[in-house]
Coordinates of C-alpha atoms in Angstrom, one line a residue:
X11 CA 10.4 -5.7 1.0
X12 CA 12.2 -3.8 -1.7
X13 CA 11.5 -0.7 -3.8
X14 CA 10.7 -3.0 -6.7
X15 CA 7.5 -4.1 -4.9
X16 CA 6.3 -0.5 -4.6
X17 CA 4.0 0.5 -7.5
X18 CA 5.4 3.5 -9.3
X19 CA 6.7 6.4 -7.2
X20 CA 10.1 6.5 -8.9
X21 CA 10.6 10.1 -7.9
X22 CA 10.1 9.4 -4.2
X23 CA 12.3 6.3 -4.4
X24 CA 15.1 8.4 -5.9
X25 CA 14.8 11.1 -3.4
X26 CA 15.0 8.7 -0.5
X27 CA 18.0 6.9 -1.9
X28 CA 19.7 10.2 -2.6
X29 CA 19.5 11.1 1.1
X30 CA 21.4 7.9 1.9
X31 CA 24.0 8.2 -0.9
X32 CA 24.8 11.8 0.1
X33 CA 24.9 11.0 3.8
X34 CA 22.1 13.5 4.4
X35 CA 19.6 11.2 6.1
X36 CA 17.4 13.2 8.6
X37 CA 16.4 11.6 11.9
X38 CA 12.7 12.1 11.1
X39 CA 10.9 11.9 7.8
X40 CA 7.2 12.3 7.1
X41 CA 5.7 10.8 3.9
X42 CA 2.5 12.7 3.1
X43 CA 0.0 12.0 0.5
X44 CA -3.4 10.6 -0.5
X45 CA -4.6 7.1 0.5
X46 CA -3.6 4.3 -1.9
X47 CA -0.5 6.1 -3.1
X48 CA 1.8 3.5 -1.6
X49 CA 3.2 5.4 1.4
X50 CA 3.4 2.4 3.7
X51 CA 5.1 0.3 1.0
X52 CA 7.6 3.1 0.5
X53 CA 8.3 3.5 4.2
X54 CA 8.8 -0.2 4.8
X55 CA 11.0 -0.7 1.6
X56 CA 13.2 2.3 2.7
X57 CA 13.4 0.9 6.3
X58 CA 14.5 -2.5 4.9
X59 CA 17.1 -0.7 2.8
X60 CA 18.5 1.1 5.9
X61 CA 18.5 -2.1 8.1
X62 CA 20.0 -4.5 5.5
X63 CA 23.6 -5.1 6.5
X64 CA 24.1 -7.7 3.8
X65 CA 24.1 -10.7 6.1
X66 CA 21.9 -13.7 5.3
X67 CA 20.3 -13.4 8.7
X68 CA 19.5 -9.8 8.2
X69 CA 17.9 -10.4 4.8
X70 CA 15.9 -13.3 6.2
X71 CA 14.5 -11.2 9.1
X72 CA 13.6 -8.3 6.7
X73 CA 11.9 -10.6 4.3
X74 CA 9.6 -11.7 7.1
X75 CA 9.4 -8.1 8.5
X76 CA 10.6 -9.5 11.8
X77 CA 13.8 -7.5 12.2
X78 CA 14.4 -6.6 15.9
X79 CA 15.4 -3.0 15.0
X80 CA 12.3 -2.4 13.0
X81 CA 9.5 -1.0 15.1
X82 CA 5.9 -0.3 14.0
X83 CA 3.5 2.2 15.6
X84 CA -0.2 2.3 14.4
X85 CA -3.6 3.3 15.6
X86 CA -5.3 0.8 18.0
X87 CA -8.6 0.3 19.8
X88 CA -9.6 -0.7 23.3
X89 CA -11.1 -4.2 23.4
X90 CA -13.7 -5.2 26.0
X91 CA -11.2 -7.7 27.4
X92 CA -8.8 -4.9 28.4
X93 CA -8.8 -3.4 31.9
X94 CA -10.1 0.1 32.5
X95 CA -6.6 1.4 33.3
X96 CA -4.9 -0.2 30.2
X97 CA -3.9 2.2 27.4
X98 CA -3.9 0.1 24.2
X99 CA -0.5 -0.1 22.4
X100 CA 0.6 -1.5 19.1
X101 CA 2.1 -4.6 20.8
X102 CA -1.5 -5.6 21.8
X103 CA -2.2 -6.2 18.1
X104 CA 1.2 -7.2 16.9
X105 CA 0.0 -10.6 15.6
X106 CA -2.8 -9.1 13.6
X107 CA -0.6 -6.3 12.3
X108 CA 2.1 -8.7 11.2
X109 CA -0.4 -11.0 9.5
X110 CA -1.7 -8.0 7.5
X111 CA 1.6 -6.4 6.5
X112 CA 3.1 -9.7 5.4
X113 CA 0.1 -10.2 3.1
X114 CA 0.1 -6.7 1.7
X115 CA 1.3 -3.2 2.5
X116 CA -1.5 -1.7 0.5
X117 CA -4.4 -1.7 2.9
X118 CA -6.9 0.7 4.3
X119 CA -7.8 1.8 7.8
X120 CA -11.1 -0.2 7.4
X121 CA -9.2 -3.4 6.7
X122 CA -7.0 -2.8 9.8
X123 CA -10.1 -2.1 11.9
X124 CA -11.5 -5.5 10.7
X125 CA -8.3 -7.2 11.7
X126 CA -8.5 -5.7 15.2
X127 CA -12.2 -6.5 15.5
X128 CA -13.4 -3.0 16.2
X129 CA -15.3 -1.6 13.2
X130 CA -17.5 0.6 15.3
X131 CA -14.7 2.3 17.1
X132 CA -12.2 5.0 16.2
X133 CA -8.6 3.9 16.3
X134 CA -6.1 6.2 18.0
X135 CA -2.5 6.2 19.1
X136 CA -2.4 6.5 22.9
X137 CA 0.1 7.9 25.4
X138 CA 0.9 4.3 26.3
X139 CA 2.3 3.9 22.8
X140 CA 4.8 6.7 23.2
X141 CA 6.0 5.2 26.5
X142 CA 6.5 1.9 24.8
X143 CA 8.4 3.5 22.0
X144 CA 10.8 5.3 24.4
X145 CA 11.5 2.0 26.0
X146 CA 12.2 0.2 22.7
X147 CA 14.3 2.9 21.2
X148 CA 16.4 3.3 24.3
X149 CA 17.9 -0.2 23.7
X150 CA 21.0 -0.6 21.5
X151 CA 20.6 -1.7 18.0
X152 CA 20.8 -5.5 17.9
X153 CA 22.6 -5.5 14.6
X154 CA 24.9 -2.5 15.3
X155 CA 23.2 -0.3 12.7
X156 CA 20.1 1.9 12.5
X157 CA 16.9 1.5 14.5
X158 CA 13.9 2.4 12.4
X159 CA 10.5 3.5 13.9
X160 CA 7.6 3.5 11.4
X161 CA 4.6 5.5 12.6
X162 CA 1.5 5.0 10.5
X163 CA -1.0 7.8 10.7
X164 CA 0.6 10.0 13.4
X165 CA -2.3 12.4 13.1
X166 CA -4.3 9.9 15.1
X167 CA -2.1 10.4 18.2
X168 CA -3.9 11.9 21.2
X169 CA -2.4 15.1 22.6
X170 CA -0.6 13.3 25.4
X171 CA 1.1 10.9 23.0
X172 CA 1.9 13.7 20.6
X173 CA 3.7 15.7 23.3
X174 CA 5.7 12.7 24.4
X175 CA 6.7 11.9 20.8
X176 CA 7.8 15.5 20.3
X177 CA 10.3 15.1 23.1
X178 CA 11.6 11.9 21.6
X179 CA 12.0 13.5 18.1
X180 CA 13.7 16.5 19.7
X181 CA 16.3 14.3 21.4
X182 CA 16.3 11.1 19.3
X183 CA 18.2 8.0 20.4
X184 CA 21.5 7.4 18.6
X185 CA 21.2 6.1 15.0
X186 CA 17.4 6.1 15.1
X187 CA 15.3 7.1 12.1
X188 CA 11.6 7.9 12.4
X189 CA 9.5 7.4 9.3
X190 CA 6.0 8.8 9.6
X191 CA 3.2 8.0 7.2
X192 CA 0.5 10.7 7.1
X193 CA -2.6 11.4 5.1
X194 CA -3.7 14.5 7.1
X195 CA -0.4 16.2 8.3
X196 CA -2.2 19.4 9.1
X197 CA -3.8 17.6 12.1
X198 CA -0.4 17.1 13.7
X199 CA 1.2 19.5 16.1
X200 CA 3.0 22.2 14.3
X201 CA 6.0 21.6 16.6
X202 CA 6.2 18.0 15.3
X203 CA 5.8 19.1 11.7
X204 CA 8.6 21.6 12.0
X205 CA 11.0 18.9 13.2
X206 CA 10.5 16.4 10.4
X207 CA 11.6 16.4 6.8
X208 CA 8.4 16.3 4.8
X209 CA 8.2 14.4 1.5
X210 CA 5.0 14.7 -0.5
X211 CA 4.0 11.5 -2.3
X212 CA 1.9 12.1 -5.4
X213 CA -0.9 9.9 -6.6
X214 CA 0.3 6.8 -8.4
X215 CA 0.4 7.5 -12.1
X216 CA -2.3 6.1 -14.4
X217 CA 0.4 4.3 -16.4
X218 CA 1.9 2.6 -13.3
X219 CA -1.5 1.5 -12.0
X220 CA -2.4 0.0 -15.4
X221 CA 0.9 -1.8 -15.6
X222 CA 0.6 -3.2 -12.1
X223 CA -3.0 -4.4 -12.8
X224 CA -1.8 -6.3 -15.9
X225 CA 1.4 -7.7 -14.3
X226 CA 0.1 -8.4 -10.8
X227 CA -3.5 -9.2 -11.4
X228 CA -3.3 -10.7 -14.9
X229 CA -6.2 -8.7 -16.4
X230 CA -6.4 -7.4 -20.0
X231 CA -5.0 -4.1 -21.1
X232 CA -8.5 -2.8 -21.9
X233 CA -9.8 -3.7 -18.4
X234 CA -6.7 -2.3 -16.8
X235 CA -7.2 1.0 -18.6
X236 CA -10.8 1.3 -17.4
X237 CA -10.0 0.5 -13.8
X238 CA -6.9 2.7 -13.9
X239 CA -9.0 5.7 -14.9
X240 CA -11.5 5.0 -12.1
X241 CA -8.8 4.5 -9.6
X242 CA -7.5 8.1 -10.2
X243 CA -4.1 7.4 -8.6
X244 CA -5.3 5.2 -5.8
X245 CA -4.2 1.5 -5.9
X246 CA -6.7 0.6 -3.1
X247 CA -9.5 1.9 -5.3
X248 CA -8.1 -0.1 -8.2
X249 CA -8.2 -3.3 -6.1
X250 CA -11.7 -2.4 -5.0
X251 CA -12.9 -2.1 -8.5
X252 CA -11.7 -5.7 -9.1
X253 CA -13.9 -7.1 -6.4
X254 CA -17.4 -8.1 -7.2
X255 CA -20.0 -6.5 -4.9
X256 CA -17.5 -3.9 -3.6
X257 CA -18.3 -1.4 -0.9
X258 CA -18.8 1.2 -3.7
X259 CA -21.9 -0.7 -4.8
X260 CA -23.4 -0.2 -1.4
X261 CA -22.3 3.4 -1.2
X262 CA -23.9 4.2 -4.6
X263 CA -27.2 2.6 -3.4
X264 CA -27.2 4.8 -0.3
X265 CA -26.3 7.9 -2.4
X266 CA -29.2 7.2 -4.8
X267 CA -31.6 6.5 -2.0
X268 CA -30.7 9.8 -0.3
X269 CA -31.1 11.9 -3.4
X270 CA -34.4 10.3 -4.5
X271 CA -36.0 10.5 -1.0
X272 CA -34.8 14.1 -0.6
X273 CA -36.2 15.1 -4.0
X274 CA -39.5 13.5 -3.0
X275 CA -39.4 15.0 0.4
X276 CA -40.2 11.8 2.2
X277 CA -39.2 12.8 5.7
X278 CA -40.1 9.4 7.4
X279 CA -38.1 7.5 4.9
X280 CA -35.2 9.9 5.2
X281 CA -35.2 9.2 9.0
X282 CA -35.0 5.5 8.3
X283 CA -32.1 6.2 5.8
X284 CA -30.3 8.2 8.5
X285 CA -30.7 5.3 11.0
X286 CA -29.3 2.9 8.5
X287 CA -26.3 5.2 8.0
X288 CA -25.9 5.6 11.8
X289 CA -25.7 1.8 12.1
X290 CA -22.4 1.7 10.1
X291 CA -19.1 2.1 11.9
X292 CA -17.7 5.6 12.1
X293 CA -14.8 4.8 9.7
X294 CA -17.3 3.5 7.1
X295 CA -19.5 6.6 7.7
X296 CA -16.6 8.9 6.9
X297 CA -15.8 6.8 3.8
X298 CA -19.3 7.2 2.6
X299 CA -19.2 10.9 3.1
X300 CA -16.0 11.1 1.0
X301 CA -17.8 9.0 -1.6
X302 CA -20.7 11.4 -1.4
X303 CA -18.3 14.3 -2.1
X304 CA -16.8 12.5 -5.1
X305 CA -20.1 11.5 -6.6
X306 CA -21.5 15.0 -6.2
X307 CA -18.5 16.5 -7.9
X308 CA -18.8 13.9 -10.7
X309 CA -22.4 14.8 -11.2
X310 CA -21.6 18.4 -11.4
X311 CA -18.9 17.8 -14.0
X312 CA -21.2 15.5 -16.0
X313 CA -23.2 18.6 -16.9
X314 CA -20.3 19.9 -19.0
X315 CA -20.5 16.8 -21.3
X316 CA -16.7 16.4 -21.3
X317 CA -16.0 12.6 -20.9
X318 CA -12.4 13.1 -19.9
X319 CA -13.5 15.1 -16.9
X320 CA -15.7 12.4 -15.4
X321 CA -14.5 9.3 -13.4
X322 CA -17.6 7.1 -12.9
X323 CA -18.5 3.5 -13.2
X324 CA -21.2 2.6 -15.7
X325 CA -23.8 2.3 -12.9
X326 CA -22.8 5.7 -11.5
X327 CA -23.0 7.2 -14.9
X328 CA -26.5 5.7 -15.5
X329 CA -27.8 7.5 -12.4
X330 CA -26.0 10.7 -13.3
X331 CA -27.7 10.8 -16.7
X332 CA -31.0 11.9 -15.1
X333 CA -29.7 13.3 -11.8
X334 CA -26.8 15.5 -12.7
X335 CA -28.9 18.5 -13.6
X336 CA -29.8 18.9 -9.9
X337 CA -26.2 19.6 -9.0
X338 CA -25.3 23.0 -10.3
X339 CA -23.3 26.2 -9.7
X340 CA -25.9 27.3 -7.1
X341 CA -25.6 24.3 -4.8
X342 CA -22.3 22.5 -5.4
X343 CA -20.4 24.5 -2.8
X344 CA -23.1 24.4 -0.1
X345 CA -23.4 20.6 -0.6
X346 CA -19.7 20.1 -0.4
X347 CA -19.5 22.3 2.8
X348 CA -22.3 20.3 4.4
X349 CA -20.5 17.0 3.7
X350 CA -17.2 18.3 5.0
X351 CA -18.9 19.5 8.2
X352 CA -20.5 16.0 8.6
X353 CA -17.1 14.4 8.2
X354 CA -15.8 16.7 11.0
X355 CA -18.8 15.9 13.3
X356 CA -18.5 12.1 12.8
X357 CA -14.8 12.4 13.5
X358 CA -15.6 14.1 16.8
X359 CA -18.0 11.4 17.9
X360 CA -21.2 13.4 17.3
X361 CA -24.5 11.5 17.4
X362 CA -24.6 9.8 14.0
X363 CA -28.4 9.6 13.8
X364 CA -28.7 13.4 14.4
X365 CA -25.8 14.1 11.9
X366 CA -27.2 12.1 9.1
X367 CA -30.9 13.1 9.6
X368 CA -29.9 16.8 9.6
X369 CA -27.8 16.0 6.5
X370 CA -30.8 14.5 4.8
X371 CA -33.1 17.4 5.6
X372 CA -30.6 19.9 4.3
X373 CA -30.3 18.0 1.1
X374 CA -34.1 18.6 0.5
X375 CA -33.4 22.4 0.5
X376 CA -30.1 22.2 -1.4
X377 CA -31.5 20.2 -4.3
X378 CA -34.0 23.1 -5.0
X379 CA -31.2 25.7 -5.3
X380 CA -30.3 26.9 -8.8

């Protein structure tokens, strides 16, 4: 994996390389930014740069992402086959992880959940993982250089794991570099955040996404420009738009159903809608709620009749044409607050049927506000 394989992000690449060239490499770095910006790809490419000693064997191991001094930590789930006492660790899913990262470093939590076979659970990083990491990093570098620990989504660490990792960062093993990849850094312990060098990764530029779509996916310039606009800096979203029958189609259907039933005050049908939403895995529920936020914002902006401010597919715009007038200055903020509260509740394992039925009932009231 090299920087050439990372889509765009020239500024971030230059900053990382400057650290090495000026011999100012911190022992802990945290790449922060939105989903689909290429943080994993950047982290792995940088790790490969640090670990490459120029030997053919080193290059071969890095090409397969099987270097003994490269360690991955990521959220996991507890499978029914695991004992009650067992705390799941990354090594339990090493085969699935390696299969996914060698295919692509641009993937979502949902894709990782599918690989693990636990779409209806919430993935976390357990205390067992920090114990494993201490053991691995206490060993000497097999190649006599750096040891690199890549931690994907450290905000998903439970408190026991976070406290143990804090101690490890405070007294890092010799020649060890931690590279954290975070989408919600504010959820991390302040003591951890204060001990890492944060690098904010911006959304991938429209031009870089368009270029990658043309070069890597072989589509026309016109199609690339349309998808690049919809992607809004998210390469995962761009890939999703390429797929026929994508998740967004389903999300739009559920959005339209909610709004129509709420407008018509069909309580019984709204209960059925909430049960259908509750049947989805929690990760998918949170993604739908984020989609809900985006669509509500787009409908609000549609009222201003400024095409450059709206980022919708043709089907989304077809619905907005008649619905947008119901999203206005009087209800846009309460609707957004309601969705953010639901995201929090789902993340805290609240009863999904109750959350979504209450969500639907509130929508009846909010649509009437002007």
